[in-house]
Short mmCIF file of C-alpha atoms in Angstrom, two decimals:
data_model
loop_
_atom_site.label_atom_id
_atom_site.label_comp_id
_atom_site.label_asym_id
_atom_site.label_seq_id
_atom_site.Cartn_x
_atom_site.Cartn_y
_atom_site.Cartn_z
CA MET A 6 128.11 45.84 -13.17
CA PRO A 7 125.09 45.73 -10.90
CA SER A 8 122.67 48.62 -11.10
CA GLN A 9 120.05 49.52 -8.53
CA ASN A 10 116.45 50.47 -9.09
CA GLU A 11 114.72 51.08 -5.75
CA ASN A 12 114.89 47.68 -3.98
CA PHE A 13 116.09 45.60 -6.94
CA VAL A 14 119.67 44.84 -8.02
CA PHE A 15 120.17 43.96 -11.70
CA PHE A 16 123.18 42.04 -13.07
CA ASP A 17 124.49 41.72 -16.56
CA LYS A 18 123.73 38.05 -17.31
CA ALA A 19 126.83 37.52 -19.48
CA ASP A 20 129.16 38.97 -16.80
CA PHE A 21 127.46 36.88 -14.14
CA GLU A 22 127.83 33.67 -16.21
CA ARG A 23 131.53 34.38 -16.92
CA SER A 24 132.16 35.04 -13.23
CA LEU A 25 130.32 31.87 -12.24
CA LYS A 26 132.30 29.82 -14.77
CA ARG A 27 135.63 31.21 -13.46
CA ARG A 28 134.66 30.30 -9.89
CA ARG A 29 133.50 26.83 -10.96
CA ILE A 30 136.74 26.18 -12.83
CA LYS A 31 138.86 27.31 -9.90
CA ALA A 32 136.91 25.17 -7.41
CA ASN A 33 136.39 22.04 -9.50
CA VAL A 34 139.56 21.27 -11.42
CA THR A 35 140.49 17.60 -11.49
CA VAL A 36 144.04 16.77 -12.59
CA PHE A 37 144.03 13.74 -14.89
CA SER A 38 147.59 13.88 -16.20
CA GLN A 39 151.05 15.27 -15.63
CA ALA A 40 154.45 15.19 -17.31
CA TYR A 41 157.90 16.50 -16.42
CA THR A 42 160.49 17.84 -18.81
CA LYS A 43 163.40 15.46 -19.33
CA ASP A 44 165.52 17.49 -16.87
CA ALA A 45 162.63 17.58 -14.32
CA VAL A 46 162.73 21.40 -14.16
CA PHE A 47 159.16 21.95 -15.42
CA LEU A 48 155.99 20.08 -14.48
CA ALA A 49 152.93 20.22 -16.72
CA ALA A 50 149.52 19.17 -15.42
CA GLY A 51 146.28 18.82 -17.34
CA GLY A 52 142.73 18.12 -16.32
CA THR A 53 139.21 19.37 -16.72
CA PHE A 54 138.28 22.41 -18.81
CA GLY A 55 140.94 21.82 -21.52
CA LYS A 56 143.76 23.62 -19.73
CA VAL A 57 147.41 22.81 -19.11
CA CYS A 58 149.31 24.49 -16.27
CA ILE A 59 153.11 24.54 -16.07
CA TRP A 60 155.19 25.03 -12.93
CA ASP A 61 158.90 25.78 -12.60
CA MET A 62 159.90 23.23 -9.96
CA ARG A 63 163.06 25.17 -9.04
CA VAL A 64 160.79 27.92 -7.75
CA VAL A 65 158.13 25.70 -6.17
CA LEU A 66 160.67 23.56 -4.29
CA GLY A 67 163.14 26.37 -3.58
CA GLN A 68 164.01 27.67 -0.12
CA GLU A 69 162.20 30.94 -0.87
CA ALA A 70 158.92 29.19 -1.73
CA THR A 71 155.76 30.82 -0.43
CA LYS A 72 152.11 30.04 -1.10
CA ALA A 73 152.01 32.71 -3.84
CA ILE A 74 154.84 30.97 -5.71
CA TYR A 75 152.74 27.81 -6.09
CA ASP A 76 150.79 29.42 -8.91
CA PRO A 77 151.76 28.08 -12.35
CA VAL A 78 154.19 30.10 -14.45
CA LEU A 79 152.01 29.39 -17.48
CA GLU A 80 148.41 28.35 -18.10
CA PHE A 81 146.89 27.80 -21.52
CA GLU A 82 143.99 26.09 -23.30
CA VAL A 83 144.77 23.09 -25.48
CA CYS A 84 141.25 21.90 -26.30
CA GLU A 85 140.50 21.86 -30.04
CA THR A 86 136.72 21.68 -29.62
CA GLY A 87 136.39 25.20 -28.26
CA ASP A 88 133.86 23.81 -25.79
CA THR A 89 135.66 23.76 -22.45
CA ASP A 90 132.50 22.68 -20.64
CA SER A 91 132.17 19.26 -22.29
CA ALA A 92 133.89 15.98 -21.45
CA ALA A 93 135.74 16.38 -24.77
CA ALA A 94 137.75 19.16 -23.11
CA ASN A 95 139.41 16.88 -20.55
CA VAL A 96 143.19 16.49 -20.79
CA PHE A 97 143.34 12.78 -19.96
CA SER A 98 146.97 12.15 -20.80
CA MET A 99 150.31 13.87 -21.39
CA ALA A 100 153.79 12.69 -22.28
CA THR A 101 157.00 14.50 -23.02
CA PHE A 102 160.23 14.23 -24.91
CA GLU A 103 163.06 16.66 -25.59
CA GLU A 104 161.26 18.85 -28.15
CA ALA A 105 157.62 18.71 -27.18
CA LEU A 106 154.93 18.35 -24.57
CA LEU A 107 152.37 15.88 -25.94
CA VAL A 108 148.76 16.45 -24.89
CA ALA A 109 145.66 14.29 -25.41
CA CYS A 110 142.52 16.40 -25.18
CA GLY A 111 139.24 14.90 -26.30
CA SER A 112 139.82 13.19 -29.64
CA TYR A 113 142.97 15.17 -30.47
CA VAL A 114 146.66 14.66 -29.75
CA SER A 115 148.88 17.73 -30.04
CA ALA A 116 152.55 18.56 -29.60
CA TRP A 117 153.56 21.86 -27.95
CA ASP A 118 157.07 23.32 -28.29
CA TRP A 119 159.03 23.05 -25.03
CA LYS A 120 161.46 25.83 -26.03
CA THR A 121 158.61 28.35 -26.09
CA LEU A 122 156.87 26.93 -23.01
CA ARG A 123 160.14 27.08 -21.00
CA LYS A 124 160.26 30.83 -21.68
CA GLY A 125 156.84 31.21 -20.03
CA GLN A 126 155.15 31.88 -23.37
CA VAL A 127 152.23 30.15 -25.03
CA PRO A 128 153.05 29.06 -28.59
CA GLU A 129 150.77 30.59 -31.23
CA SER A 130 149.74 27.07 -32.18
CA PRO A 131 150.88 23.52 -31.50
CA ILE A 132 153.67 22.00 -33.60
CA TRP A 133 151.04 19.57 -34.86
CA THR A 134 147.56 18.34 -33.98
CA THR A 135 146.13 14.99 -35.04
CA ALA A 136 142.51 13.84 -34.76
CA VAL A 137 142.20 10.23 -33.59
CA LYS A 138 138.43 9.80 -34.15
CA ALA A 139 137.60 8.86 -30.53
CA GLU A 140 138.37 10.11 -27.06
CA CYS A 141 142.07 9.60 -26.38
CA ASN A 142 142.55 8.03 -22.95
CA SER A 143 146.32 7.61 -22.83
CA ILE A 144 149.47 8.52 -24.74
CA ALA A 145 153.03 7.29 -24.50
CA VAL A 146 156.16 8.16 -26.42
CA ASP A 147 158.92 5.76 -27.51
CA VAL A 148 162.24 7.47 -28.19
CA ALA A 149 164.25 4.22 -28.56
CA ASN A 150 165.73 5.41 -31.86
CA GLY A 151 166.34 8.97 -30.68
CA THR A 152 163.92 11.85 -30.95
CA ARG A 153 164.05 11.87 -34.75
CA GLY A 154 162.56 8.38 -34.88
CA ALA A 155 160.22 8.81 -31.93
CA THR A 156 156.75 7.31 -32.02
CA VAL A 157 153.72 8.47 -30.06
CA TYR A 158 151.11 5.85 -29.15
CA ALA A 159 147.52 6.98 -28.50
CA ALA A 160 145.01 4.63 -26.82
CA CYS A 161 141.40 5.47 -27.62
CA GLY A 162 137.90 4.81 -26.41
CA SER A 163 137.09 3.20 -29.75
CA GLY A 164 139.38 0.25 -28.95
CA ILE A 165 142.02 1.46 -31.40
CA VAL A 166 145.64 2.37 -30.64
CA TYR A 167 147.31 4.75 -33.08
CA ALA A 168 151.04 5.13 -33.70
CA LEU A 169 151.99 8.67 -34.73
CA ASP A 170 155.24 10.13 -35.98
CA ALA A 171 156.41 12.39 -33.12
CA ALA A 172 157.89 14.96 -35.52
CA THR A 173 154.83 15.43 -37.74
CA GLY A 174 151.85 13.86 -35.97
CA ALA A 175 151.10 11.71 -39.00
CA ILE A 176 149.39 8.41 -38.20
CA THR A 177 151.82 5.66 -39.22
CA THR A 178 150.06 2.56 -37.88
CA THR A 179 146.63 1.67 -36.53
CA PHE A 180 146.32 -1.23 -34.08
CA THR A 181 142.87 -2.81 -34.01
CA GLY A 182 141.39 -5.91 -32.40
CA HIS A 183 140.57 -4.69 -28.91
CA THR A 184 136.97 -5.53 -28.06
CA ASN A 185 136.48 -2.56 -25.78
CA MET A 186 137.98 0.85 -25.03
CA VAL A 187 141.72 1.00 -24.40
CA HIS A 188 142.41 2.91 -21.20
CA THR A 189 146.20 2.86 -21.03
CA VAL A 190 149.18 2.46 -23.31
CA ALA A 191 152.86 2.25 -22.32
CA ALA A 192 155.96 2.19 -24.48
CA LEU A 193 158.98 0.25 -23.27
CA PRO A 194 161.95 2.29 -24.51
CA GLY A 195 165.46 1.06 -24.98
CA LEU A 196 164.61 -2.38 -26.33
CA ALA A 197 166.02 -3.64 -29.64
CA SER A 198 162.52 -3.73 -31.11
CA ARG A 199 159.53 -1.63 -30.16
CA HIS A 200 157.24 -3.03 -27.49
CA VAL A 201 153.94 -1.44 -26.59
CA SER A 202 151.63 -2.61 -23.82
CA CYS A 203 147.93 -1.75 -23.66
#
């Protein structure tokens, strides 16, 4: 709260910095990634400042849609670093499968429960979080063997691609040999054997 003393106005520095940060976040969000639920009802988008926003597309695209309805039904922080001002807080990639929204934020990949998110609630914690030792640029999920045998692939700035068990987040395979950072990874589902392109 500002206080006045003759011709001077004093501000609480902490309040001013929080207010400035909120304005900066609102004005400068860049969306790096998005993912739909399998039924295309919910859209998740992630970008700068370690946040994920979720929209109910039935509302956004409905006949009753107004500008006020375009606000997300849910917004939550996914960044493990706690520092939402650093580049490590960027949500560069997301993927989805029946049970979870997969989020790559900084050097972490996490899985968030869709059942809870669909209710408009933020889960207390992710289903799992795995550190991948370098900034994760891209993730893809292969559900060729059904969701129980699903594999998540994470492409990293270190030139390494990790394969993770989608149910537990455990690293099952590490692919090395790239001479530079890996920007993108894609899984080709439905093939007799697993194919990954990076």
